[in-house]
CSV table of N, CA and C in Angstrom, one decimal:
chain,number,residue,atom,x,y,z
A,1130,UNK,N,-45.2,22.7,10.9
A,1130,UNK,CA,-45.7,23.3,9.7
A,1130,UNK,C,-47.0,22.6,9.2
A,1131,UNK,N,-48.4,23.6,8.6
A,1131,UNK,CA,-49.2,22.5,8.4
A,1131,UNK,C,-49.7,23.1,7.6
A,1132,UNK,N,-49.9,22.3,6.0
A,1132,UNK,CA,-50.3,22.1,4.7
A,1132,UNK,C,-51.7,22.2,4.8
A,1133,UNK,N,-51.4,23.2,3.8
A,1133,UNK,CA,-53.4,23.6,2.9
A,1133,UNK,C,-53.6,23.0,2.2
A,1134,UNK,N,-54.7,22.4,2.2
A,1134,UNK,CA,-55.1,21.5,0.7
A,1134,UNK,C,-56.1,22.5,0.3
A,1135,UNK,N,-55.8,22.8,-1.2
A,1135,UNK,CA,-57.3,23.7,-1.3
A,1135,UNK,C,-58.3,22.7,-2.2
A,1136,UNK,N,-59.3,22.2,-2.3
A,1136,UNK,CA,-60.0,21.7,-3.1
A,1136,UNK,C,-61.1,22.2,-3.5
A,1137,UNK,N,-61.7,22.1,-4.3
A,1137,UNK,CA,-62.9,23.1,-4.4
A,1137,UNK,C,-63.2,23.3,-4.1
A,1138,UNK,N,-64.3,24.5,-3.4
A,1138,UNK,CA,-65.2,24.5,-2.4
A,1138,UNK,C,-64.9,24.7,-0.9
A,1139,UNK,N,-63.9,24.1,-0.9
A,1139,UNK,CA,-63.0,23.9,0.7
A,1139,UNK,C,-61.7,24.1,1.1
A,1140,UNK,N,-61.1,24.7,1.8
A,1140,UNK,CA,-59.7,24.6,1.9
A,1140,UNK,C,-60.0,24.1,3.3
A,1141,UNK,N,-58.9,23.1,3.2
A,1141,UNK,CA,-58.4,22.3,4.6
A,1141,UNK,C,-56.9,22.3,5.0
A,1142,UNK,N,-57.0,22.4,6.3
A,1142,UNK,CA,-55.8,22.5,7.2
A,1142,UNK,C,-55.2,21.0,7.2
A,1143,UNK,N,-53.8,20.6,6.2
A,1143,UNK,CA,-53.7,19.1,7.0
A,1143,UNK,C,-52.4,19.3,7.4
A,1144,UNK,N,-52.6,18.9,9.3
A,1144,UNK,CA,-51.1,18.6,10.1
A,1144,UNK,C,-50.2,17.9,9.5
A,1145,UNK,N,-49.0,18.5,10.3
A,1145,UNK,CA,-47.7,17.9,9.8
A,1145,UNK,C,-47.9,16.1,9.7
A,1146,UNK,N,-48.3,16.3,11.0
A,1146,UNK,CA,-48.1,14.7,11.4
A,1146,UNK,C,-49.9,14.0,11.1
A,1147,UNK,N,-49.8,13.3,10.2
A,1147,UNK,CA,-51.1,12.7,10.0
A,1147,UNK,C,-50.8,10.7,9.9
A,1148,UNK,N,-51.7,10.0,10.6
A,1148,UNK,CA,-51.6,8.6,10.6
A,1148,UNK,C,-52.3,8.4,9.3
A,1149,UNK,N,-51.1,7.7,8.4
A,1149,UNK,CA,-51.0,7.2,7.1
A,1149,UNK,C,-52.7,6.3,7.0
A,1150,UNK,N,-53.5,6.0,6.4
A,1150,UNK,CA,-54.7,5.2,6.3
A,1150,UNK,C,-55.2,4.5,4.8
A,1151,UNK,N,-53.9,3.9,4.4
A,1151,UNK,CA,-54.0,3.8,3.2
A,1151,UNK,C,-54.9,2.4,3.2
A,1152,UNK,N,-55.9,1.9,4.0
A,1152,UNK,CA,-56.6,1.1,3.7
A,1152,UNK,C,-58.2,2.1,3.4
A,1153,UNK,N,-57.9,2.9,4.0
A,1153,UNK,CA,-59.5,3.6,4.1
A,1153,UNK,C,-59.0,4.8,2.5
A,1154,UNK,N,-57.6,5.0,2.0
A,1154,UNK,CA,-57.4,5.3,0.9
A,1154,UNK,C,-57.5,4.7,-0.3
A,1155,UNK,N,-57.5,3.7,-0.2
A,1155,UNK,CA,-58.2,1.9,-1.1
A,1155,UNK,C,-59.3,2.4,-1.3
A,1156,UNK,N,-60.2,2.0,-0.1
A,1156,UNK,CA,-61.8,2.3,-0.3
A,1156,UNK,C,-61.9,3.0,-0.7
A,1157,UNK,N,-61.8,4.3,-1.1
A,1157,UNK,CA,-61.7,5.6,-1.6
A,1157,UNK,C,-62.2,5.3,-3.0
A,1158,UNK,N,-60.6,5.0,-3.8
A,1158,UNK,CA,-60.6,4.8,-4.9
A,1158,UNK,C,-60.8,3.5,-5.3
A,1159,UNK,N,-61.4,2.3,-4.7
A,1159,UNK,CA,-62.1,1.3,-5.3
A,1159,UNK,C,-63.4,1.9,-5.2
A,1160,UNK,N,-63.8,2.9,-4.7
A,1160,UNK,CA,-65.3,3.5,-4.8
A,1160,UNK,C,-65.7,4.4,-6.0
A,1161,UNK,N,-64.4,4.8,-6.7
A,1161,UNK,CA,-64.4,5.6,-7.6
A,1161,UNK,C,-65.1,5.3,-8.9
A,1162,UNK,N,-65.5,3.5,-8.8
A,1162,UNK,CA,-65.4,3.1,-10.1
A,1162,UNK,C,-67.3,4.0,-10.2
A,1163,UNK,N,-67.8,4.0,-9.5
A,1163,UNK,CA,-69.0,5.0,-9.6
A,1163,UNK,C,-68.4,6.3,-9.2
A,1164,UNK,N,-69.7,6.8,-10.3
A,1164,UNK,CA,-69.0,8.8,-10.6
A,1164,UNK,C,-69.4,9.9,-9.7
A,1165,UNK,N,-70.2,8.9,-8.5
A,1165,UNK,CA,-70.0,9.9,-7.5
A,1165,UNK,C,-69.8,9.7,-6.2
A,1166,UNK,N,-68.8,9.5,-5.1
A,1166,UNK,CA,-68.6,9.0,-4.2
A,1166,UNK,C,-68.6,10.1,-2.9
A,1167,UNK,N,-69.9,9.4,-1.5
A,1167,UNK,CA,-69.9,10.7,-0.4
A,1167,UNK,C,-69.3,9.8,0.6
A,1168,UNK,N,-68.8,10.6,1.2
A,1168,UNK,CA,-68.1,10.4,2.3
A,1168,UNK,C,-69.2,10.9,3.6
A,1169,UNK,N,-69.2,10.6,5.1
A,1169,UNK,CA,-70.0,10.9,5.2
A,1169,UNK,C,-69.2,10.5,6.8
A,1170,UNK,N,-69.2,12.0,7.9
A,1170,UNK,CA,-68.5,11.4,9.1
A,1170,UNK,C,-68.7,12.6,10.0
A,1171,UNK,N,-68.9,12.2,11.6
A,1171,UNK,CA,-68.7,13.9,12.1
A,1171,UNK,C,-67.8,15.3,12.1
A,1172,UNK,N,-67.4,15.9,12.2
A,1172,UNK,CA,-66.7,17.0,12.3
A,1172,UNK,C,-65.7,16.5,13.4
A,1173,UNK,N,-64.5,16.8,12.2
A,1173,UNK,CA,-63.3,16.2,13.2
A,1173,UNK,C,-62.5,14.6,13.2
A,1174,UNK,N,-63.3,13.8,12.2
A,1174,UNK,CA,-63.0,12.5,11.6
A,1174,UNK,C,-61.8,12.4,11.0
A,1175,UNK,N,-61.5,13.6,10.1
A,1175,UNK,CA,-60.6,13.3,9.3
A,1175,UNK,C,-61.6,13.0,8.0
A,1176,UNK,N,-62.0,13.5,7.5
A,1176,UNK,CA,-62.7,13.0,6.0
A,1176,UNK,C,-61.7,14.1,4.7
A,1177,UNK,N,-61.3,15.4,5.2
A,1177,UNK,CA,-60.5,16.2,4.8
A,1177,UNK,C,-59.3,15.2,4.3
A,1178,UNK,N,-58.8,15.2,5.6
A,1178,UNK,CA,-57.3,15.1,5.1
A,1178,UNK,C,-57.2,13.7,4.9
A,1179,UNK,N,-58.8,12.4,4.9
A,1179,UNK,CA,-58.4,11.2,3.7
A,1179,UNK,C,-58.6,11.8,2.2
A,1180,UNK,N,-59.5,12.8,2.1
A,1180,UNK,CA,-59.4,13.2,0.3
A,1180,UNK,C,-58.2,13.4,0.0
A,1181,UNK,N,-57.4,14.3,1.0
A,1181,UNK,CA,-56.8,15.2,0.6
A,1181,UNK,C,-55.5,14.1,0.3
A,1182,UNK,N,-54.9,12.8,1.2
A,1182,UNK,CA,-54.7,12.0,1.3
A,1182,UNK,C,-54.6,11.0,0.2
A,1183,UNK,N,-55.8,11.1,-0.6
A,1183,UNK,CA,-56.5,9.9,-1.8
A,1183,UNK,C,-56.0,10.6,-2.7
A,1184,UNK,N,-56.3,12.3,-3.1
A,1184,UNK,CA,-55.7,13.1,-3.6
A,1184,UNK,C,-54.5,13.4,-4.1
A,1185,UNK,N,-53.6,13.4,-2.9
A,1185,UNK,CA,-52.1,13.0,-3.6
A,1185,UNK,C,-51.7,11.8,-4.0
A,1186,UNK,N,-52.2,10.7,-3.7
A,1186,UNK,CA,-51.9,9.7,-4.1
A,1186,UNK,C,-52.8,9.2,-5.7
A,1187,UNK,N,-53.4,9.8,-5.8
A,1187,UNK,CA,-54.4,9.9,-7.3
A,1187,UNK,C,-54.7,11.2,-7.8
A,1188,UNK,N,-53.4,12.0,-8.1
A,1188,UNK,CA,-53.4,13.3,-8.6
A,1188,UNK,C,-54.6,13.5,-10.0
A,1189,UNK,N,-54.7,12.6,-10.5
A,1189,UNK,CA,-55.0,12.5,-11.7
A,1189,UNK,C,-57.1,13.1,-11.7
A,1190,UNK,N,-57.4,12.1,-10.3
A,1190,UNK,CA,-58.9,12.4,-10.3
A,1190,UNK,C,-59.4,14.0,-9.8
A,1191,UNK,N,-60.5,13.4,-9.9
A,1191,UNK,CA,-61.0,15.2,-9.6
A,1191,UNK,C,-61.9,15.1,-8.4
A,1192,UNK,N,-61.1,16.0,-7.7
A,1192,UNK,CA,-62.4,16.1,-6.6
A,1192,UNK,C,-63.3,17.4,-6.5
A,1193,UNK,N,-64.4,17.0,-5.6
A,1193,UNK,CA,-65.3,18.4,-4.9
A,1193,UNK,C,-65.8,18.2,-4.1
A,1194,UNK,N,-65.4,18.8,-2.7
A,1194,UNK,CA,-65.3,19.1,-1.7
A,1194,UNK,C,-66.5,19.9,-1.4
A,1195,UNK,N,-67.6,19.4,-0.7
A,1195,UNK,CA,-68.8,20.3,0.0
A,1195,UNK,C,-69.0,20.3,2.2
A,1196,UNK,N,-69.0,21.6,2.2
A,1196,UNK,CA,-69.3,21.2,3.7
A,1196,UNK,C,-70.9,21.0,3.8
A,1197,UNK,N,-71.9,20.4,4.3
A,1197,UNK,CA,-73.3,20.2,4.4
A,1197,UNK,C,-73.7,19.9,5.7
A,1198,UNK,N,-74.6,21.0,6.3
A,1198,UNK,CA,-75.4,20.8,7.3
A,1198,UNK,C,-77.0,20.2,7.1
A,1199,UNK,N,-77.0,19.6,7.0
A,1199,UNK,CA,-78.0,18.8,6.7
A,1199,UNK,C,-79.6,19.0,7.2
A,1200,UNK,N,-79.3,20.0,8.6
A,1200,UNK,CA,-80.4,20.5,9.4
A,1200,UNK,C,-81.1,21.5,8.8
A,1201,UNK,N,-80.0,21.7,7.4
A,1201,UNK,CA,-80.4,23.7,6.9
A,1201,UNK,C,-80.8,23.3,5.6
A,1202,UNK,N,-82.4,23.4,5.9
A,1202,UNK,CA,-82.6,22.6,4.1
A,1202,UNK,C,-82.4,23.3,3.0
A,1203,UNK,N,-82.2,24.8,3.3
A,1203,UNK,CA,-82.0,25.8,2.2
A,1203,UNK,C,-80.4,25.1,1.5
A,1204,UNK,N,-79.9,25.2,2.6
A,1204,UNK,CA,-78.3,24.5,2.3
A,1204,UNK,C,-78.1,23.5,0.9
A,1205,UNK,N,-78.9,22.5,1.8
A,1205,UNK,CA,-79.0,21.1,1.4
A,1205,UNK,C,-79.1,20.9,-0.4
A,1206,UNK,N,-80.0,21.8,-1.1
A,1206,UNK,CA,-80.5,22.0,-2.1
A,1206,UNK,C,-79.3,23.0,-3.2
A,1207,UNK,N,-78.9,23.9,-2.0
A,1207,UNK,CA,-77.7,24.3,-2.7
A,1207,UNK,C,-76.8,23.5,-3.2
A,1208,UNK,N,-76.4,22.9,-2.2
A,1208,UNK,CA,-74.8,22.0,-2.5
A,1208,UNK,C,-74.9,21.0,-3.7
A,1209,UNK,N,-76.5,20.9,-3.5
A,1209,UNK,CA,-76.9,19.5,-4.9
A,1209,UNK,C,-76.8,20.1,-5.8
A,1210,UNK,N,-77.1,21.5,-6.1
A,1210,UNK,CA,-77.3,22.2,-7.4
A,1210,UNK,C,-75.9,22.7,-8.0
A,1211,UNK,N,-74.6,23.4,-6.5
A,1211,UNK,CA,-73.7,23.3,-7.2
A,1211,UNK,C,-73.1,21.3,-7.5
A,1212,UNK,N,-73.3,20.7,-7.4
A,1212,UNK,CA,-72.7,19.6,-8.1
A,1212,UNK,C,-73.2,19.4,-9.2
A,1213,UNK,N,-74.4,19.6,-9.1
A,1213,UNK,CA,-74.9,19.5,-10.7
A,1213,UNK,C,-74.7,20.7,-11.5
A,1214,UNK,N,-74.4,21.7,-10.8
A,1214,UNK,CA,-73.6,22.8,-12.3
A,1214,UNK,C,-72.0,21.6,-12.6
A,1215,UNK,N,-71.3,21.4,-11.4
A,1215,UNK,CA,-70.4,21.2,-11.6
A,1215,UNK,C,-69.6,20.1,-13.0
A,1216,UNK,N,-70.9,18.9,-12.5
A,1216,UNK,CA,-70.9,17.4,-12.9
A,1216,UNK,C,-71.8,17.5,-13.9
A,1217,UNK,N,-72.8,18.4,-14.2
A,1217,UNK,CA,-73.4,18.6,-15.6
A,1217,UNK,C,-74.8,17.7,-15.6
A,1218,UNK,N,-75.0,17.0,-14.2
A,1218,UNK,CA,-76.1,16.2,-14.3
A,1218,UNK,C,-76.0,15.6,-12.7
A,1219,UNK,N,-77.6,15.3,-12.2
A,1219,UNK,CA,-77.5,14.6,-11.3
A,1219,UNK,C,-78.9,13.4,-11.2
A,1220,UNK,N,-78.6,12.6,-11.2
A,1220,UNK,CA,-79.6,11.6,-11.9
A,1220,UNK,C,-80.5,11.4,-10.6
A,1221,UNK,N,-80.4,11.5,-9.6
A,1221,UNK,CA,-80.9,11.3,-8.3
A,1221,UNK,C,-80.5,11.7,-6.8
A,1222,UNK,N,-81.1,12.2,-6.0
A,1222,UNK,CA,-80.7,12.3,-4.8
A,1222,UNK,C,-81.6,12.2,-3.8
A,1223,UNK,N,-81.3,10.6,-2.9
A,1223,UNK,CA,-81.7,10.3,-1.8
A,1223,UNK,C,-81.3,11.1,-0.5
A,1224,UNK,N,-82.3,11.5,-0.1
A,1224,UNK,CA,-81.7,11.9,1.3
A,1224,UNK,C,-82.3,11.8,2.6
């Protein structure tokens, strides 16, 4: 059987069987103490199912989930703008 996480923006497939990573779930949420935290990995890492992961274990936070190709500048500009409808502000973005 294998669980949908839907999170904003994204729904992800997470398998039955997933290796627990509650150290890279730590970092997560010791990164939280700043109000905006990217994750950042190739396709297939597993970055899904550690949110999704961080997620159940910190029901309380809020996430938002963006996929970004980074090659597609049109993209790139989008995803910034939905965060800042989202988050109401975005003070900077390096890229």
């Amino acid at each position: 059987m294998t669980v949908t996480a839907q999170v904003r923006g994204l729904t992800a497939a997470i398998p039955d069987v997933v290796i627990g990573r509650p150290a890279l779930v730590d970092r997560v949420e010791s990164a939280t103490r700043r109000r905006v935290v990217l994750i950042v990995a190739p396709a297939g890492y597993g970055k899904s199912v550690l949110l999704a992961q961080w997620h159940a274990a910190h029901p309380d936070r809020r996430v938002e989930l963006r996929a970004l190709d980074v090659t597609d500048d049109d993209q790139v500009f989008e995803v910034f703008r939905a965060f800042r409808d989202d988050f109401g502000t975005i003070e900077r973005v390096i890229v």
